Amino acid sequence: MFIGRTAELQFLENSYRASGGQLILLYGRRRVGKTETLKKFCEGKPHVYFACRECTDKLQLKAFSEQLLQEDIPARQYVEQFTDWDKAFRAVSQLPCGGHKKLLVLDEFPYLCKENPAILSILRNLWEEIWQHDNIMIVLCGSAISFVEQELLAEEKPLSGILTGSCQMKALNFYEASRFFPEYSELDKILAYAVLGGMPYYLGQFDAGLSLAENIKQNVLSKDCVLYREVDYMLRQELRETPIYHALLGALALGNVRLNDISRQSLVEDTSKTSVYLRTLIQMGIVEREYSLDVEIKEPAKTHRGIYKLTDPFFRFWYAFVYTQYSALEAGDVEGVYERAVRPFLRQFASGPFREVCGQYIEALQKADALPFRYRKAGRFFGRTTVRDMRKDSGLSIQGTEIDILAVSGRRKEYLAGACKLDDIPFTYEEYLDTAAKLTPQKDRSEFYYALFSAAGFEEKLNETAGRDGHVRLYSLKDIVNCRI
């Protein structure tokens, strides 16, 4: 079942329809769906699709020659195998296209370059000599993000200036991912997203005909299923020193977000080493550095207030509930682990992903022009500002706090502060007052709006407040999950 990827397919189709040669780069981390997207794009088009392997350059050339010589090209009449890559790639121009654009897809292209670094220079020479003037489209696809960014996209590298387009594929958003489970309740769609995130490969491991609980037990916690060993497999494919990375990712999954805390929890005493390891995980797209959307927005490079977080919900779930329960799961106690360690904490665990879903909903509202103003930047605020404190005469004090969603207009004349609540207790009026107390100093010169998101509805007094105050907007779980505008 192929779901989503409308923008990526449109990007590829536009390139295919463009005149002249096209040299396209499509990249993204493993399991994001690059290969399936390329296969979908190639449907109905004459094409050659070659999946590069981790093997010697000679074996790679032999495999490519065999595949290309299956096509009706003149070279097949006088050679059984190309002697070098220059000759092999030149023969691509001989592909019969029948009025269509010639199309060559090189999947996992970094494997090709790893054994033969001269490949990039060969491609550049052929582009400048032949391909840019030919009716041809070459698609280079790769999962090694650090290699792509450092060797393919960087300036002064062979492909610099000749790529006609590049696209980084990222995880599906909630609204695309939830289409894998059309019969799930609104809450279970949120929880499934919190477990699997938006990686199509992970989503495809669940059976839409099973309940969420049964899917978690059968397709994550059971030691014979694919996802049980997925994280360990991914790390061993990409990294050395996997025990250290396991420790660091485990620390992040447990809520440690500052460098010192991550080092202490993972028992890596040298924070400078921790920083290097984290940088590698950031390059892989598994971890990111998040910065507060400050009122006086600072350049990230000039602040130490950034925090680290896992970008992949499934990695976070795996480290929270599989990695920590490994002995019990190896012993086959799937039911016990689910009932004691997963089910009681799943809704709390999903609060972070729920906040991300609410952020995606805000983006949808902006696109539909359904917000009170157009924001320029949106994100999360964490830092010191005003909070409710009834011990003070003013009712306020300065403390460290967070705002789940903060959106700011271009001239900072309007703010939208959002609070997200996934638990089974309605959003109260007092909680609204807590949200409204934050960033009080900015209210003298700016207009504030509030967006409150709740899975269990809202207290009646809060409903009444929103009914008479246009600055307060309430969004139910049905609104959010069904993307009601």
Short mmCIF file of N, CA and C in Angstrom, two decimals, residues 30-31 34 72 76 145 154 163 175 199 222 261 317 343 427 450 467 469:
data_model
loop_
_atom_site.label_atom_id
_atom_site.label_comp_id
_atom_site.label_asym_id
_atom_site.label_seq_id
_atom_site.Cartn_x
_atom_site.Cartn_y
_atom_site.Cartn_z
N ARG A 30 17.42 5.73 6.04
CA ARG A 30 16.85 4.42 5.75
C ARG A 30 15.41 4.32 6.26
N ARG A 31 14.61 3.57 5.58
CA ARG A 31 13.22 3.24 5.93
C ARG A 31 12.24 4.38 5.65
N LYS A 34 12.22 5.87 0.17
CA LYS A 34 12.78 6.37 -1.09
C LYS A 34 12.57 5.39 -2.24
N ASP A 72 17.54 -2.86 -25.19
CA ASP A 72 17.80 -2.92 -26.64
C ASP A 72 18.70 -1.74 -27.05
N ARG A 76 24.92 -3.97 -26.88
CA ARG A 76 24.71 -5.39 -26.57
C ARG A 76 25.11 -6.30 -27.71
N ILE A 145 23.16 10.11 4.74
CA ILE A 145 22.93 11.56 4.69
C ILE A 145 24.23 12.34 4.81
N ALA A 154 27.99 19.43 -1.27
CA ALA A 154 28.96 20.44 -0.83
C ALA A 154 29.60 21.15 -2.02
N LEU A 163 23.86 19.51 -10.45
CA LEU A 163 22.58 18.92 -10.07
C LEU A 163 21.45 19.87 -10.47
N TYR A 175 -0.90 13.14 9.44
CA TYR A 175 -2.10 12.96 8.62
C TYR A 175 -1.89 11.94 7.52
N MET A 199 7.66 6.76 9.59
CA MET A 199 8.49 5.99 8.65
C MET A 199 7.62 4.91 8.00
N SER A 222 7.35 -8.76 20.48
CA SER A 222 7.68 -10.18 20.26
C SER A 222 9.06 -10.29 19.62
N ASP A 261 23.47 15.99 31.27
CA ASP A 261 22.57 14.93 31.74
C ASP A 261 22.68 13.68 30.88
N PHE A 317 10.27 4.98 21.37
CA PHE A 317 9.47 3.91 21.95
C PHE A 317 10.33 2.68 22.22
N ARG A 343 1.30 -0.36 28.69
CA ARG A 343 -0.07 0.15 28.70
C ARG A 343 -0.30 1.27 29.72
N PHE A 427 -9.45 19.79 29.92
CA PHE A 427 -8.63 20.99 30.08
C PHE A 427 -9.40 21.95 30.98
N TYR A 450 -4.72 32.39 22.14
CA TYR A 450 -4.42 31.11 22.79
C TYR A 450 -5.12 29.98 22.06
N GLY A 467 -16.27 31.05 24.16
CA GLY A 467 -17.46 31.49 23.44
C GLY A 467 -17.58 32.99 23.35
N ASP A 469 -14.76 35.15 24.03
CA ASP A 469 -13.46 35.78 23.82
C ASP A 469 -12.82 35.18 22.57
#
